[in-house]
Coordinates of C-alpha atoms in Angstrom, one line a residue:
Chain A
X1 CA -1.7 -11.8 -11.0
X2 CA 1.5 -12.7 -8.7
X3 CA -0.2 -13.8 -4.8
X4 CA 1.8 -14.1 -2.0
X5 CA 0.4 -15.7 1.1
X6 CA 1.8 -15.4 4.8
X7 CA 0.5 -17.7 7.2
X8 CA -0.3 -17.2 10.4
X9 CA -1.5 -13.7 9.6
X10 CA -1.9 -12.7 13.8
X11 CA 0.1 -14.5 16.2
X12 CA 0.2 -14.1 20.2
X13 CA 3.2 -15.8 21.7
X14 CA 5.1 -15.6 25.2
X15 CA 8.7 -13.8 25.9
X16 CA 11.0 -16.5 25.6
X17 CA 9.6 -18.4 22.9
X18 CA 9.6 -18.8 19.0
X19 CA 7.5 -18.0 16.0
X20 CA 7.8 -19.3 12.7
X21 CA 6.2 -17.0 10.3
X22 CA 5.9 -18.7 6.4
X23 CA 5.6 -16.7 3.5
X24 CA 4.2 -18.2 -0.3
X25 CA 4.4 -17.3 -3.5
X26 CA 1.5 -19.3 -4.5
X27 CA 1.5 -19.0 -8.6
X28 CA 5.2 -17.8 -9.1
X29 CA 8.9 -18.9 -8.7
X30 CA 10.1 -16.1 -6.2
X31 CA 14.0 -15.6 -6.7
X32 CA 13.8 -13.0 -4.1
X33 CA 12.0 -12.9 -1.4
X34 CA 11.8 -9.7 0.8
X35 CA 11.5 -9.5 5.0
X36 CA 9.9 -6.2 6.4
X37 CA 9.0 -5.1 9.7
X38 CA 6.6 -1.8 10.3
X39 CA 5.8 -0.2 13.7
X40 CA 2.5 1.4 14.0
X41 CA 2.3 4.8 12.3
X42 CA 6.0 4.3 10.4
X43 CA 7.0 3.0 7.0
X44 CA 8.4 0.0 6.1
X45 CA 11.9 -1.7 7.5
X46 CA 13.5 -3.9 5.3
X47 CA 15.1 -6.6 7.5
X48 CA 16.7 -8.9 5.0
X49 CA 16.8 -9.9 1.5
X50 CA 16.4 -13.9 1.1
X51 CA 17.4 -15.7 -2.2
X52 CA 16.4 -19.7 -2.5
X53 CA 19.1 -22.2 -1.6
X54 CA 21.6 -19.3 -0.4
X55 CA 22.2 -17.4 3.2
X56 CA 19.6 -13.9 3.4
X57 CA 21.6 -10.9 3.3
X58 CA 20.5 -9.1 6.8
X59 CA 20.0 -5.0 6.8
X60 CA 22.7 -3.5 9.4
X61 CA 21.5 -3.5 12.9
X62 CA 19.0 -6.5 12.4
X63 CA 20.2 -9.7 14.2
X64 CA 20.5 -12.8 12.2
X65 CA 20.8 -15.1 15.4
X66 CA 17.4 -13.8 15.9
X67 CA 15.5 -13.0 13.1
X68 CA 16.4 -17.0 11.0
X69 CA 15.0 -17.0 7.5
X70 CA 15.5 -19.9 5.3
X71 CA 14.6 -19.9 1.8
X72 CA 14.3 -23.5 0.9
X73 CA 12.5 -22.8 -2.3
X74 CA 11.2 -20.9 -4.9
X75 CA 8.1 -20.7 -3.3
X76 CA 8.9 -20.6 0.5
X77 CA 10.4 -18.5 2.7
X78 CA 10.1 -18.2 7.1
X79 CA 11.1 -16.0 9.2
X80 CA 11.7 -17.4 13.0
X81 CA 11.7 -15.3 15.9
X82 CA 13.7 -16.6 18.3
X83 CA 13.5 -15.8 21.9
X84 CA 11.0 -13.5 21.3
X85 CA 10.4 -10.1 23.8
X86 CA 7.9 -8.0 23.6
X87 CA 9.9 -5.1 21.8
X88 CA 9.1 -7.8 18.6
X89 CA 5.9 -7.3 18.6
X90 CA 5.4 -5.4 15.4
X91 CA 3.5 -5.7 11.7
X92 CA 5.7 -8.9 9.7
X93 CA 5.4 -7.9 5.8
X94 CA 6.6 -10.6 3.1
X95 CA 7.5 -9.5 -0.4
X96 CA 8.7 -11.6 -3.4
X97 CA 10.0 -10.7 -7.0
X98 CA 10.8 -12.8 -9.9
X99 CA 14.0 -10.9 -10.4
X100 CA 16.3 -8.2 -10.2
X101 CA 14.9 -7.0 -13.3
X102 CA 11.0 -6.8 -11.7
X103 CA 9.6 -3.7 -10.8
X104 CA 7.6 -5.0 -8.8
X105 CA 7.1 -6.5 -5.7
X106 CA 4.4 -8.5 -4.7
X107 CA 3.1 -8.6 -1.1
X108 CA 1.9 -11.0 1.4
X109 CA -0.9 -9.9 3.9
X110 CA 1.3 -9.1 6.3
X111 CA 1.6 -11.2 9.9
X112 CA 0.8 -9.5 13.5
X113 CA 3.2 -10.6 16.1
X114 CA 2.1 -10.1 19.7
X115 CA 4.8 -10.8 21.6
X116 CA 3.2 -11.0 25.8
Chain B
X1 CA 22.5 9.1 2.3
X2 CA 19.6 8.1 1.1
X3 CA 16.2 9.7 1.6
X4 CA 13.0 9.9 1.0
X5 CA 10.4 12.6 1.6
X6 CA 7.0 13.2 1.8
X7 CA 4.2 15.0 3.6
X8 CA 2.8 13.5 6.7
X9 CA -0.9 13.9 6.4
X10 CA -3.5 15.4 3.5
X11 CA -6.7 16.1 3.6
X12 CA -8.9 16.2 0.8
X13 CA -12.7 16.4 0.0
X14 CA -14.3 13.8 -1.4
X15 CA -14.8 13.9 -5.2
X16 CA -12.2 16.5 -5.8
X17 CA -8.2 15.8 -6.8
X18 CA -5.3 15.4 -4.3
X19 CA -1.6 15.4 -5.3
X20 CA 0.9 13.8 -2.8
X21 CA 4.4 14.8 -3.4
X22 CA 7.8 12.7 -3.3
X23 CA 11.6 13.9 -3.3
X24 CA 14.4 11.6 -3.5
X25 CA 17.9 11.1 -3.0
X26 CA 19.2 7.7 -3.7
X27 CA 22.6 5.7 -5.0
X28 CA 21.7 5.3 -8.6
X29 CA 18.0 5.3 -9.7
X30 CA 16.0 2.2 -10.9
X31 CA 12.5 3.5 -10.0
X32 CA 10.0 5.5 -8.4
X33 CA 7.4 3.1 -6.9
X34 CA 3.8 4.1 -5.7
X35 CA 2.0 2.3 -3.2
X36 CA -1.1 2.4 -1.4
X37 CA -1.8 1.0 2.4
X38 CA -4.7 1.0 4.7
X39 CA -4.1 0.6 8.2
X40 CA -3.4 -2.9 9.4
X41 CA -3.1 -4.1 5.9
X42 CA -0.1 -4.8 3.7
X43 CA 0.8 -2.4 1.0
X44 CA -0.5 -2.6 -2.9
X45 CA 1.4 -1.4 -5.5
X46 CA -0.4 1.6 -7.7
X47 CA 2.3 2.3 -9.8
X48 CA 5.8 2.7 -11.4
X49 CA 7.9 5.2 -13.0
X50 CA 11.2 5.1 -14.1
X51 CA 11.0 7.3 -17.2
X52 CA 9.9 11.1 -17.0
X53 CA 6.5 12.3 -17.3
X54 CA 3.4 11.4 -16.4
X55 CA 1.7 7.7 -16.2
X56 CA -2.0 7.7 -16.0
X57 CA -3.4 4.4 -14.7
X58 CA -7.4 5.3 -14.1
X59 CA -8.2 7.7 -11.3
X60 CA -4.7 7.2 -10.6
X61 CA -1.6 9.1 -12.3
X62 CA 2.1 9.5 -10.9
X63 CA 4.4 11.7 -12.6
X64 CA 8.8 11.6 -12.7
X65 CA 11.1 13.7 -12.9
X66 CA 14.2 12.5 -12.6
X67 CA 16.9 15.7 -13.1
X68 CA 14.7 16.9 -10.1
X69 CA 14.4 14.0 -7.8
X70 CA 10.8 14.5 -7.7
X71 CA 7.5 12.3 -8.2
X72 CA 3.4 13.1 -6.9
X73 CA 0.6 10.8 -7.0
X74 CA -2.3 12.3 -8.5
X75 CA -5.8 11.0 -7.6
X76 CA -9.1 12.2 -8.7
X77 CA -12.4 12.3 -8.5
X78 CA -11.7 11.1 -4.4
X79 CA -13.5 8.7 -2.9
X80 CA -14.0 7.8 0.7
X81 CA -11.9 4.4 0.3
X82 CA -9.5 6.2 -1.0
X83 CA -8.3 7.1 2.8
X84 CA -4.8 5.2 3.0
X85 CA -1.4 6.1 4.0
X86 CA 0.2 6.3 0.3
X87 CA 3.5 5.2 0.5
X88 CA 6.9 6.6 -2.0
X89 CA 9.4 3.9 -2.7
X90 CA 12.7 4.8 -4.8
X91 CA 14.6 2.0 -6.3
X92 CA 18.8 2.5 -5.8
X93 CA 21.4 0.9 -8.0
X94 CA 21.4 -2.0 -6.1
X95 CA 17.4 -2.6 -6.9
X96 CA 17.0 -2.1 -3.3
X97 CA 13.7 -0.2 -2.2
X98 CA 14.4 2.7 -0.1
X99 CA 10.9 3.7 1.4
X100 CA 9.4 7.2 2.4
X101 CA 7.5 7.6 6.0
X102 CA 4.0 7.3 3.9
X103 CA 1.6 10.1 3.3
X104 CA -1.9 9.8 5.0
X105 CA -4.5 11.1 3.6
X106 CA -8.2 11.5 5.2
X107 CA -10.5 12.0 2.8
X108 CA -14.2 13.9 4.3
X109 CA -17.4 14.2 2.9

């Protein structure tokens, strides 16, 4: 089956600085590649929609000065928090599809950001 | 708008049946999407409709119907791992996921 890796799965970081989280589709070509965030006891957030070698398409009210994703290949995606605060902190959920057409989406593990 | 609703919290015996329900309202339809999640873990998908009626997959089913705007999860024969938040995802026109708050259900002895 598809298997999408994220990597670091917890992180603990200070206000002010950056975290790159990566995200792997590790026996597929991902055309899309998916960005949620989930609070505890809440669904998913989608944050943005990444496609390789072109600029992620950002949900309204999610900062893309802040939240940088670059899709760099058909395996690959990160998500950099920049500047983080503690109001980041949160559960960091990958997802990629081969296409439009999929209906599916494959997750990674997930990535817990602790932001002190 | 869109939306996307679903009970909060279940509660089921173990070994017996539990249907979650799902209503929708989205911008076009490409898909009602089932998933399972256990706290601190990433979802997993159970299952996919995009067709009426019912899909049996296992101790798992998930039934459409699409002039209604409606979908439930069926599981049976319950078993203590199946306690999970259970979440509904509809697909819109634009193959985005729109995602329901997630269903918890606590399964007891």
């Amino acid at each position: 089956g598809a298997v999408v890796s994220q990597h670091p799965s917890w992180v603990i970081c200070k206000s002010g600085t950056s975290v790159k989280i990566e995200c792997r589709s590790l026996d597929f070509q991902a055309t899309t590649m998916f960005w949620y965030r989930q609070f505890p006891k809440q669904s998913l957030m989608l944050m943005a929609t990444s496609n390789e070698g072109s600029k992620a398409t950002y949900e309204q009210g999610v900062e893309k000065d802040k939240f940088l994703i670059n899709h760099a290949s058909l395996t690959l995606s990160t998500l950099t928090v920049t500047s983080a605060h503690p109001e980041d902190s949160s559960f960091y959920i990958c997802s990629a599809s081969l296409g439009r057409d999929l209906n599916e989406q494959y997750f990674g593990p997930g990535t817990r950001l602790t932001v002190t | 708008g869109q939306n996307i609703d679903q009970p909060t919290e279940m509660t089921a015996t173990e070994g017996a049946i539990v249907q979650i329900n799902c209503t929708y309202q989205t911008s076009g339809f490409n898909g009602l999407f089932w998933y399972q999640q256990h706290a601190g873990e990433a979802p997993t998908f159970l299952s996919y409709n995009v067709l009426d009626g019912l899909e049996e997959k296992g101790r798992f089913s998930s039934f459409l119907s699409r002039s209604k705007g409606y979908s439930y999860l069926l599981l049976k024969e319950l078993q203590m791992k199946d306690s999970a938040s259970y979440l509904c995802a509809a697909m819109d026109s634009n193959y985005q996921l729109i995602w329901g708050a997630g269903t918890k259900l606590i399964i007891k002895p």
